[in-house]
Each structure stands twice: as structure tokens, then as C-alpha cells.
PDB file of C-alpha atoms in Angstrom:
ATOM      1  CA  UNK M 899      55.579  97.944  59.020  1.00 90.00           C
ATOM      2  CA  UNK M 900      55.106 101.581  60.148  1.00 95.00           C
ATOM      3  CA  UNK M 901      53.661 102.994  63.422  1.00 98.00           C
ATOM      4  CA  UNK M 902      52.140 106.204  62.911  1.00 98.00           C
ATOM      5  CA  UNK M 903      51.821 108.508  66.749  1.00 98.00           C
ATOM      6  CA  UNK M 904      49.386 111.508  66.813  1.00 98.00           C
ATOM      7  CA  UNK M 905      47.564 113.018  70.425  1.00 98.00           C
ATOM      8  CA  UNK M 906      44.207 113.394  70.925  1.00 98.00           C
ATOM      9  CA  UNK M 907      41.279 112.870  68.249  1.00 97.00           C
ATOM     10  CA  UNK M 908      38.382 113.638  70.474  1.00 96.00           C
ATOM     11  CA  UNK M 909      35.915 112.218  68.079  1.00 95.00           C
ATOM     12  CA  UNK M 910      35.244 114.198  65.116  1.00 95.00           C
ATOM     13  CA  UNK M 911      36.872 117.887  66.508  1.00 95.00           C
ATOM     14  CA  UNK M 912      40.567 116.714  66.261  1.00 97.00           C
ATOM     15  CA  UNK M 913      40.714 114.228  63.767  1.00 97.00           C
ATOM     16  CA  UNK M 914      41.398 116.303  60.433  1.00 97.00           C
ATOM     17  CA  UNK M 915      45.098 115.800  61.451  1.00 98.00           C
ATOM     18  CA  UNK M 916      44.316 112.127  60.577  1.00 98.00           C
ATOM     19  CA  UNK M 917      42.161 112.345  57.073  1.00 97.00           C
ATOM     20  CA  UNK M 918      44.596 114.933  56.082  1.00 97.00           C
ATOM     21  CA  UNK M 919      47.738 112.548  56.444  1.00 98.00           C
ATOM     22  CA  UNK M 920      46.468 109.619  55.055  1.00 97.00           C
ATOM     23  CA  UNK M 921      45.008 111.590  51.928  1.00 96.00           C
ATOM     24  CA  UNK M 922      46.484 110.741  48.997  1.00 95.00           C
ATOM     25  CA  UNK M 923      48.974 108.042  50.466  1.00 93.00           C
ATOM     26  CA  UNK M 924      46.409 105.071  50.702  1.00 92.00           C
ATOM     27  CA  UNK M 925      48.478 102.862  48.626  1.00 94.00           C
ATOM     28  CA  UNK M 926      51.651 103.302  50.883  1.00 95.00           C
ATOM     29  CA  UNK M 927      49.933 101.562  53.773  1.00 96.00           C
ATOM     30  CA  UNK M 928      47.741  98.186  54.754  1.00 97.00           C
ATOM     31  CA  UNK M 929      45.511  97.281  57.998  1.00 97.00           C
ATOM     32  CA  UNK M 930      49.490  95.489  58.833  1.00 96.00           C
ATOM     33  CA  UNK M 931      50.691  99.170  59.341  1.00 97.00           C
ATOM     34  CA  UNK M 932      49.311 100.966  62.632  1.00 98.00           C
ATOM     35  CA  UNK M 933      48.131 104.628  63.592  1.00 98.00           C
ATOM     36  CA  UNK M 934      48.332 105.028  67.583  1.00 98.00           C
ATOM     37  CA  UNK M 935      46.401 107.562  69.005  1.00 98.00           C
ATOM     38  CA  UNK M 936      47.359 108.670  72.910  1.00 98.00           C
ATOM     39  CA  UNK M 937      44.145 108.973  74.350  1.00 96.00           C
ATOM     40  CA  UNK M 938      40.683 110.951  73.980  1.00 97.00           C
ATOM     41  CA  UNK M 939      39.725 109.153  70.830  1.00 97.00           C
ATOM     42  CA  UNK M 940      35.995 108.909  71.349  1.00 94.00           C
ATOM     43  CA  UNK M 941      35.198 106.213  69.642  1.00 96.00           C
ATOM     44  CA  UNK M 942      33.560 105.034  72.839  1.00 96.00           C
ATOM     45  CA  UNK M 943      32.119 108.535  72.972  1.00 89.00           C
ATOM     46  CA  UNK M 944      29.630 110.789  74.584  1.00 89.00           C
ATOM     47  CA  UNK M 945      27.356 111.144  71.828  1.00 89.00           C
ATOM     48  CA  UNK M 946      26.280 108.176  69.545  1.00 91.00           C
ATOM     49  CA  UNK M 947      26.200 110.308  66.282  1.00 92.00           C
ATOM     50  CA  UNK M 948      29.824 111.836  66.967  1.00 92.00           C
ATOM     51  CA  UNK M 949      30.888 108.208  67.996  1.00 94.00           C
ATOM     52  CA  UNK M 950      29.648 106.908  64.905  1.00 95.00           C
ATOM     53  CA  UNK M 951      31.258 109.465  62.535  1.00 96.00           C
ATOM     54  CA  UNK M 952      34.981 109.170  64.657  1.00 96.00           C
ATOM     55  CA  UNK M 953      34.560 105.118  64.232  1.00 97.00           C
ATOM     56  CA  UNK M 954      33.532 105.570  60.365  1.00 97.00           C
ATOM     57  CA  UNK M 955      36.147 107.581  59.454  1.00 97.00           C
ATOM     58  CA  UNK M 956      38.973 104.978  61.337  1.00 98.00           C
ATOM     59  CA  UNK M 957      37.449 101.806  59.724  1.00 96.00           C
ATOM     60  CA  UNK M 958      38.353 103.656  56.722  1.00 96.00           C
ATOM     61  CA  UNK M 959      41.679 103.986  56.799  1.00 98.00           C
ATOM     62  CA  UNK M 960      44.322 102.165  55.452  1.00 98.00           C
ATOM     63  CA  UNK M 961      45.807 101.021  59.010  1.00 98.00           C
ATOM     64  CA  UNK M 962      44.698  99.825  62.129  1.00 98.00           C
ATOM     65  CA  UNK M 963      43.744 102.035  65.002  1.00 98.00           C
ATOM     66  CA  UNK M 964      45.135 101.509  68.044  1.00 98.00           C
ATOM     67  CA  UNK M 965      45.039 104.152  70.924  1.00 98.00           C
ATOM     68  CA  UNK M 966      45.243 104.275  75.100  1.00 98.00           C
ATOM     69  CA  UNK M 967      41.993 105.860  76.795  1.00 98.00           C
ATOM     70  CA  UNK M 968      42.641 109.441  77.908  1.00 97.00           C
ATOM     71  CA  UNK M 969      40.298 111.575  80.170  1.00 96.00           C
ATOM     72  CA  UNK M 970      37.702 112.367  77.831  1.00 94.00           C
ATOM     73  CA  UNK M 971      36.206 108.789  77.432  1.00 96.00           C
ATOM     74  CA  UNK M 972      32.678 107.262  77.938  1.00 96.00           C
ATOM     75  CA  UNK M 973      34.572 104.434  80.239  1.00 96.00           C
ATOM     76  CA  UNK M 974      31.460 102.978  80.841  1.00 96.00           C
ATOM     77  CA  UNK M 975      30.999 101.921  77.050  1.00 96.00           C
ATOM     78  CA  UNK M 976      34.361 101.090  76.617  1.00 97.00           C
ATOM     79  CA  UNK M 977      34.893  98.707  79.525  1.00 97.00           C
ATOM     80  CA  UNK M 978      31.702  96.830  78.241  1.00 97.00           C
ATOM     81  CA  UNK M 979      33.913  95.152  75.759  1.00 98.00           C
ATOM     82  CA  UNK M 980      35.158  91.969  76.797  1.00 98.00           C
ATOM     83  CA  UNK M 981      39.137  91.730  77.722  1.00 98.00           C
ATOM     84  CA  UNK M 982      40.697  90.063  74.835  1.00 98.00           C
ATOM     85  CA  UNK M 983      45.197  89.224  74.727  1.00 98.00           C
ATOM     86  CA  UNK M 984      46.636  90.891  71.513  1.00 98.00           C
ATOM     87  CA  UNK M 985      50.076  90.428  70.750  1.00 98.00           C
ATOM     88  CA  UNK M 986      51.280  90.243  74.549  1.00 98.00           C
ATOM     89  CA  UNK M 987      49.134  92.446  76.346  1.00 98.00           C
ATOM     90  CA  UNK M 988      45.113  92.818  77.360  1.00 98.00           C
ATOM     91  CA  UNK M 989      43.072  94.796  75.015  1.00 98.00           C
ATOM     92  CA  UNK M 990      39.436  95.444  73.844  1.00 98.00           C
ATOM     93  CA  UNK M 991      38.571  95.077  70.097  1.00 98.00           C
ATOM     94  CA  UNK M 992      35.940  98.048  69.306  1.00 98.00           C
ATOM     95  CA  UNK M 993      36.101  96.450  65.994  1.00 97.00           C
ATOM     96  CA  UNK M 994      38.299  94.284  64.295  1.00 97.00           C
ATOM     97  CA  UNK M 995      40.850  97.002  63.022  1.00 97.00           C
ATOM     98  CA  UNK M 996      40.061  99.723  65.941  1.00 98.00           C
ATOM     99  CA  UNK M 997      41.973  98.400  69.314  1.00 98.00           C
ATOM    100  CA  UNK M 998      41.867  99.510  72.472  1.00 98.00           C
ATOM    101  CA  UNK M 999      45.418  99.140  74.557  1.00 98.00           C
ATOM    102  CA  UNK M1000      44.493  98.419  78.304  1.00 98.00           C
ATOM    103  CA  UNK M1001      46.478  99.806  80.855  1.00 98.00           C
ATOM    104  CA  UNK M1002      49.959  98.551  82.099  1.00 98.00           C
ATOM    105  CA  UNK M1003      50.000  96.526  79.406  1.00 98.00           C
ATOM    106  CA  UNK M1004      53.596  95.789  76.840  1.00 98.00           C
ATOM    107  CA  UNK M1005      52.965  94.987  73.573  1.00 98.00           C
ATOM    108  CA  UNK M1006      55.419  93.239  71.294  1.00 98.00           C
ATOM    109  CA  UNK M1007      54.507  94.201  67.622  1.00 97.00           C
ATOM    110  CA  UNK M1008      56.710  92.759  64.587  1.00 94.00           C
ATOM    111  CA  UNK M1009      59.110  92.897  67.434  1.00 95.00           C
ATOM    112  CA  UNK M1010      58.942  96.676  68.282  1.00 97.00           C
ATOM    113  CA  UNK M1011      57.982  96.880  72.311  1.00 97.00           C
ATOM    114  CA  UNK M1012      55.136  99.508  73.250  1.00 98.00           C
ATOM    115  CA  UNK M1013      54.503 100.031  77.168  1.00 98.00           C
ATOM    116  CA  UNK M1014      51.008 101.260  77.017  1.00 98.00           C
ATOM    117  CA  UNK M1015      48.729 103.352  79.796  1.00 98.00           C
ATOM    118  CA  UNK M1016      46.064 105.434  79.504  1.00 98.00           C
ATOM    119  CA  UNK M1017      44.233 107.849  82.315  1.00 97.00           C
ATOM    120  CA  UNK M1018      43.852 111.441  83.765  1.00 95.00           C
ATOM    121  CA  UNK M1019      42.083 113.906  85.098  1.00 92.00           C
ATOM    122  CA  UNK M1020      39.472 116.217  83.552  1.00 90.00           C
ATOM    123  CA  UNK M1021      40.132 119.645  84.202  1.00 87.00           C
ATOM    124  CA  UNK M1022      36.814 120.675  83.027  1.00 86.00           C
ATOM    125  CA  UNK M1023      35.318 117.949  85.440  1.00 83.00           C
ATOM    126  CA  UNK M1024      33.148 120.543  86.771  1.00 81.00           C
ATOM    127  CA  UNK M1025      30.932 121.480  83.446  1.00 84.00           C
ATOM    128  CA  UNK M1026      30.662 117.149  82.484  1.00 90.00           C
ATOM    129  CA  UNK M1027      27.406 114.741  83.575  1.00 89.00           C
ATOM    130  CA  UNK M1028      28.735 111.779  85.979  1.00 88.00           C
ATOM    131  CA  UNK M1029      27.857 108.700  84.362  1.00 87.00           C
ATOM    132  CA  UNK M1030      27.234 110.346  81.215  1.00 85.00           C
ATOM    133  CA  UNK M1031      30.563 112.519  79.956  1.00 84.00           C
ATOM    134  CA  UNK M1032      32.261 112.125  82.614  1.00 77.00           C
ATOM    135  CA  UNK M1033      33.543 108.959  84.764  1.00 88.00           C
ATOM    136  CA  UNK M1034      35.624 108.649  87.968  1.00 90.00           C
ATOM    137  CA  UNK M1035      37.268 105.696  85.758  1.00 95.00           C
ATOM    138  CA  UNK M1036      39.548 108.332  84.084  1.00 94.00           C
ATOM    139  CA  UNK M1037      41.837 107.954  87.069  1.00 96.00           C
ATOM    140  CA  UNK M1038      43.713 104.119  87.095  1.00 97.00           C
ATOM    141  CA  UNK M1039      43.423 102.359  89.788  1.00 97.00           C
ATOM    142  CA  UNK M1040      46.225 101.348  92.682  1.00 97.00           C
ATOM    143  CA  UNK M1041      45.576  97.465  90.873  1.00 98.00           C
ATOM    144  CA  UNK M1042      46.616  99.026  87.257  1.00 98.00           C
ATOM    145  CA  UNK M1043      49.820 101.255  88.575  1.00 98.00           C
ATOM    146  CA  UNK M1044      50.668  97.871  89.965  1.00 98.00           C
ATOM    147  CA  UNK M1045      50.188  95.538  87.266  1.00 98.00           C
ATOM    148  CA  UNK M1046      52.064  98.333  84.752  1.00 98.00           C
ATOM    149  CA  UNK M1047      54.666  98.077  86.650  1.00 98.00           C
ATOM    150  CA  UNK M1048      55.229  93.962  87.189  1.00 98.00           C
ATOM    151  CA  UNK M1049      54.837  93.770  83.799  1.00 98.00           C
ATOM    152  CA  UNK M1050      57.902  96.014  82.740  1.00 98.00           C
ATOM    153  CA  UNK M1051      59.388  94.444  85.842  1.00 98.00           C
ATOM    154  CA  UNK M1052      59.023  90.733  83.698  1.00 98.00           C
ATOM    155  CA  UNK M1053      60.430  92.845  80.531  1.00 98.00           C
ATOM    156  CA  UNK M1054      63.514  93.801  82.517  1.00 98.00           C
ATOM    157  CA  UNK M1055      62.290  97.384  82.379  1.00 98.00           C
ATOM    158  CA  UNK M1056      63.124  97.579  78.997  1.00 98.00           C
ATOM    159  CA  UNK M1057      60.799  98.748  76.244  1.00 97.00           C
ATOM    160  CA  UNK M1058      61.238 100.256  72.397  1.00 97.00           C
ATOM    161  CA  UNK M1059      58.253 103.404  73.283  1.00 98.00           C
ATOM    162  CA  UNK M1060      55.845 104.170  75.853  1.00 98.00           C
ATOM    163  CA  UNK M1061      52.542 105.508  75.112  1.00 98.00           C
ATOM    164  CA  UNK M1062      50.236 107.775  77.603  1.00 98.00           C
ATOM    165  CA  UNK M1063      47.924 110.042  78.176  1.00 98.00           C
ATOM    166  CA  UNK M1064      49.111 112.381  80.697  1.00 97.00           C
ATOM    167  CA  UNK M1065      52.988 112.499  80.873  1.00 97.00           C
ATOM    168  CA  UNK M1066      55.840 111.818  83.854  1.00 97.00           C
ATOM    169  CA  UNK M1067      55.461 114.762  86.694  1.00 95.00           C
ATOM    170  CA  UNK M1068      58.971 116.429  85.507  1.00 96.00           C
ATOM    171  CA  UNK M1069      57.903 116.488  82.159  1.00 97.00           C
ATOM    172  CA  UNK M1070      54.595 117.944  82.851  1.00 96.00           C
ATOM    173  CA  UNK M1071      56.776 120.325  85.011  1.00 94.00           C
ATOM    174  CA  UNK M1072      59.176 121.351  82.160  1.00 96.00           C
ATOM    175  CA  UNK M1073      55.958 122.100  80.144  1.00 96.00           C
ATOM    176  CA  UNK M1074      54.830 125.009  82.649  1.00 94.00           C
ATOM    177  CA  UNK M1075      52.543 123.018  84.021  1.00 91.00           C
ATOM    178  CA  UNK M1076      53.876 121.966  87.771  1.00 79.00           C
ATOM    179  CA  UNK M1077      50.700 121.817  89.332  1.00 72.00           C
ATOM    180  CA  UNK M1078      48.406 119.201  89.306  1.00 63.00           C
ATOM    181  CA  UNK M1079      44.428 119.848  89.235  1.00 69.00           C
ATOM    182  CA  UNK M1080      43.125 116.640  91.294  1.00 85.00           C
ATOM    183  CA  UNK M1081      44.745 113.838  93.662  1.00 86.00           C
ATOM    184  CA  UNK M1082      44.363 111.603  90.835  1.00 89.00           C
ATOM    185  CA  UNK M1083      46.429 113.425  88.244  1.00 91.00           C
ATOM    186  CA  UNK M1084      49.421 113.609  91.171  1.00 93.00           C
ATOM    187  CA  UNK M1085      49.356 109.979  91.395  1.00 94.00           C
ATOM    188  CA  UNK M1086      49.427 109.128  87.285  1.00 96.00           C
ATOM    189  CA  UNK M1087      52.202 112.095  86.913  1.00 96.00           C
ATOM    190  CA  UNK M1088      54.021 110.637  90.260  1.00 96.00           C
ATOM    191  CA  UNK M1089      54.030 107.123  88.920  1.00 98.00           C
ATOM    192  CA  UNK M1090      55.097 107.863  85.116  1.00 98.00           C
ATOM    193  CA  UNK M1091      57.667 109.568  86.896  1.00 98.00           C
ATOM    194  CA  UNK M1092      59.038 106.389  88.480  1.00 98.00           C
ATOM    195  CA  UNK M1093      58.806 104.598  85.709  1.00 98.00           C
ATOM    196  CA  UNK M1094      60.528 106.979  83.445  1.00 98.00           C
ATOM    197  CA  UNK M1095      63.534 106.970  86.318  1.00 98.00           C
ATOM    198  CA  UNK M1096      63.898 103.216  86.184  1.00 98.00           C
ATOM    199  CA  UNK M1097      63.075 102.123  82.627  1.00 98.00           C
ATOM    200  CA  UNK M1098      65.076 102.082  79.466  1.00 98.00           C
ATOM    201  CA  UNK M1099      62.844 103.442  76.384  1.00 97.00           C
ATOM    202  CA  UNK M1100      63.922 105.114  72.992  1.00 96.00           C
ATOM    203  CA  UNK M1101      61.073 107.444  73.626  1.00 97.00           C
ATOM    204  CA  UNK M1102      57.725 108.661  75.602  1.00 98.00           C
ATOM    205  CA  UNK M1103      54.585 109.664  73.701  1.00 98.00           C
ATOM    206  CA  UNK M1104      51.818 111.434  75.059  1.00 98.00           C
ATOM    207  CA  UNK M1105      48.766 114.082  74.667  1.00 98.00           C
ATOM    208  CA  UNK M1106      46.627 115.544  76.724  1.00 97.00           C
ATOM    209  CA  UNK M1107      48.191 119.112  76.667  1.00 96.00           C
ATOM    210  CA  UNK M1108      47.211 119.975  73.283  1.00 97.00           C
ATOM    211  CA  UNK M1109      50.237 120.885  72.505  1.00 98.00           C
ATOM    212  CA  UNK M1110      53.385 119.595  70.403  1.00 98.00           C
ATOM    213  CA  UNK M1111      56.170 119.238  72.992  1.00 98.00           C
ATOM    214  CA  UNK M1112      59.213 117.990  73.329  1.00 98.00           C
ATOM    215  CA  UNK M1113      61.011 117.295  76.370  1.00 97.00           C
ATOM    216  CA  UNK M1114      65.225 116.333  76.798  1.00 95.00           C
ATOM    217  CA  UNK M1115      64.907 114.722  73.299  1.00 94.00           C
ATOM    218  CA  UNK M1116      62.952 111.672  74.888  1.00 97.00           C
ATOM    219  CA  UNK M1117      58.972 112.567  75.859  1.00 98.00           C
ATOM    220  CA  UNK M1118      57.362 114.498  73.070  1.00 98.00           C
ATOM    221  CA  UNK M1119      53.786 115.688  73.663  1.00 98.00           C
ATOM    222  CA  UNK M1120      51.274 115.055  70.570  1.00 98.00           C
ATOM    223  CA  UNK M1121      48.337 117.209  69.182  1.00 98.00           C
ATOM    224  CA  UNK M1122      48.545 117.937  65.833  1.00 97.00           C
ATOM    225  CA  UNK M1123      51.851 116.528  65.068  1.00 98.00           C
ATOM    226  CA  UNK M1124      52.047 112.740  63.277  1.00 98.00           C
ATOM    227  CA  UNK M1125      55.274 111.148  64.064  1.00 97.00           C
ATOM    228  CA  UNK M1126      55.847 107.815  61.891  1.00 96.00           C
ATOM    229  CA  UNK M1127      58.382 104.959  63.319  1.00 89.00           C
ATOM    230  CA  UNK M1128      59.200 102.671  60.478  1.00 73.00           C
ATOM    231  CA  UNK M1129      59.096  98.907  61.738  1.00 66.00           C
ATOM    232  CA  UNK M1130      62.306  98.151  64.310  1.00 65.00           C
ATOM    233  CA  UNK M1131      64.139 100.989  65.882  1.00 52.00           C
ATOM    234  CA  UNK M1132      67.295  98.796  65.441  1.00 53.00           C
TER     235      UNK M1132
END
């Protein structure tokens, strides 16, 4: 089993990464293998056409799609999907092979551990429609930071990776970018920060930034970078 990390997709604009990895290897992977996106995937998307194309293009590949919301989400289409339990943790199924990861959720897949929350804030908040590309959901609520964190309390906070959107507030700092846009975005950086300080985890992945990052040899940002992990770490 192999778990294949990228960052953002954003529909159809970033997801050449994807068709260009997978082209020509189809017969190394099955729908038992899994490509994780970290957020704006837009398969629950602004525009029905681009939506459409993006979900197309992942039911075509030879591996399941599984990804955490980022900003850049129509949250109001995605949250119409009923809650569903997948392998430990609360997801929806936009299809069968295409997965959403809920927030504050661990997974435990073929016995590989994945902490798994999504959410931040829209920088260009200012040019998007409310209610139509843009949704005050982007920013998790105080009940999500607090069901995250009893459920790595109940896995002894100990997982194999954690996937985001956004990343830990020293991270973000490391990065050059120390200062936070929006009340929201404090609060998600603030809280990945605690639970990068009291969890044990082989490594953070996150995107975002747009950038390929990486941070004390543990949080590596994601854009156009693919980073596989074959089955157990161990």
C-alpha cells in the first residue's frame, strides 16, 4: 500500500502535478493505494463545470482520493454530504473512491495513523461572493479544535502523519510568514501549534503556501511536490 501527499489542486489550475505523476505508472497502483491531497481540492467547487472536470479526472486514477478541506472550498456543498465513519474517523464520500477527511479526525489505514484537519483563512476574502466562493466555514469551529484534540488525547497523542491545511504558528513563522491575516487563522496556527508541542508524529504535511517547504526535518509544506510513503513507516 502506498500513500501518495501533494498540496493544493484547486480544481483544474493545480492538478497537472497529479496527471503528470500517475502517467505512465497506472499499472504500479490500485483504488487500495491512496493520493492525499491537503486541502483546496475543489471537487466541491465554485463552479459546476470546473468541479466536474477536477472530479473526472480523480475518478480516473488508479488510487483513491482522499484530501482535508482547505480555504478555497464551496463548504456549503461539501457539508451536504452525509457524515459517514471510514476506517476510524468521520468522513464524507463525494464518491465512492474520492473521500473527504473531516476535521479532528485519526485515521488508522493498513495500520499507518493519519491525524487529519482541514481549515483557514482566505487572504483574498475580500475579492470572493459570501455564500457563493467564499464561506465563513473555512475557519473550524471551538467544537472541532476540541474534538481534534480528545481524539489524539484517546490515541495517546501518538500518530504516524498529520495532514493540514494551514500549518503550526512556528512553522508558518520559520516560513517568513509570522503574521496572521484574520482572528481565525491565529487560532488554527495557535492550536496546530499545541498540538505539534505535545504529540509524537513522524511528520506534518500541509499546503496552503504554495510553496514546497520544509521545516526542522518534520513539517514540509506541499504544492507541486508528490511525496510517496510506502505502507508502514516501521
Amino acid at each position: 500500500m502506498a500513500f501518495i501527499i501533494t498540496g493544493d489542486t484547486h480544481g483544474t489550475i493545480d492538478i497537472g502535478k497529479v496527471i503528470k505523476y500517475f502517467d505512465g505508472r497506472e499499472d504500479e497502483y490500485t483504488k487500495e493505494d491512496y493520493l492525499i491531497i491537503c486541502g483546496d481540492v475543489g471537487v466541491c467547487g465554485f463552479l459546476a463545470s470546473e468541479e466536474a472536470q477536477a472530479r473526472n479526472i480523480f475518478r480516473n486514477l488508479p488510487v483513491t482520493v482522499l484530501f482535508v478541506d482547505g480555504n478555497h472550498e464551496n463548504f456549503e456543498h461539501l457539508n451536504s454530504y452525509p457524515v459517514d465513519e471510514w476506517n476510524g474517523g468521520k468522513v464524507h464520500f463525494i464518491e465512492s473512491d474520492i473521500i473527504h477527511l473531516m476535521r479532528g479526525q485519526v485515521f488508522c489505514i493498513d495500520g499507518v495513523k493519519f491525524f487529519a484537519f482541514g481549515g483557514a483563512h482566505s487572504i483574498d476574502k475580500m475579492y470572493r461572493t459570501p455564500g457563493l466562493s467564499w464561506f465563513p466555514e473555512e475557519i473550524p469551529s471551538r467544537e472541532e479544535f476540541e474534538e481534534g484534540w480528545n481524539n489524539l488525547e484517546v490515541e495517546g497523542f501518538q500518530v504516524d502523519y498529520i495532514l493540514t491545511h494551514t500549518g503550526p504558528r512556528e512553522v508558518v513563522a520559520a516560513m517568513g510568514y509570522g503574521d496572521a491575516l484574520s482572528e481565525g487563522e491565529i487560532a488554527i496556527r495557535q492550536y496546530f501549534q499545541r498540538v505539534a508541542e505535545n504529540t509524537d508524529f513522524r511528520a506534518w504535511y500541509f499546503g496552503h503556501f504554495h510553496e514546497d517547504t520544509e521545516v526542522e526535518n518534520a513539517f514540509f509544506c506541499l504544492y507541486d511536490e508528490m511525496v510517496e510513503v510506502k505502507g508502514h513507516p516501521d
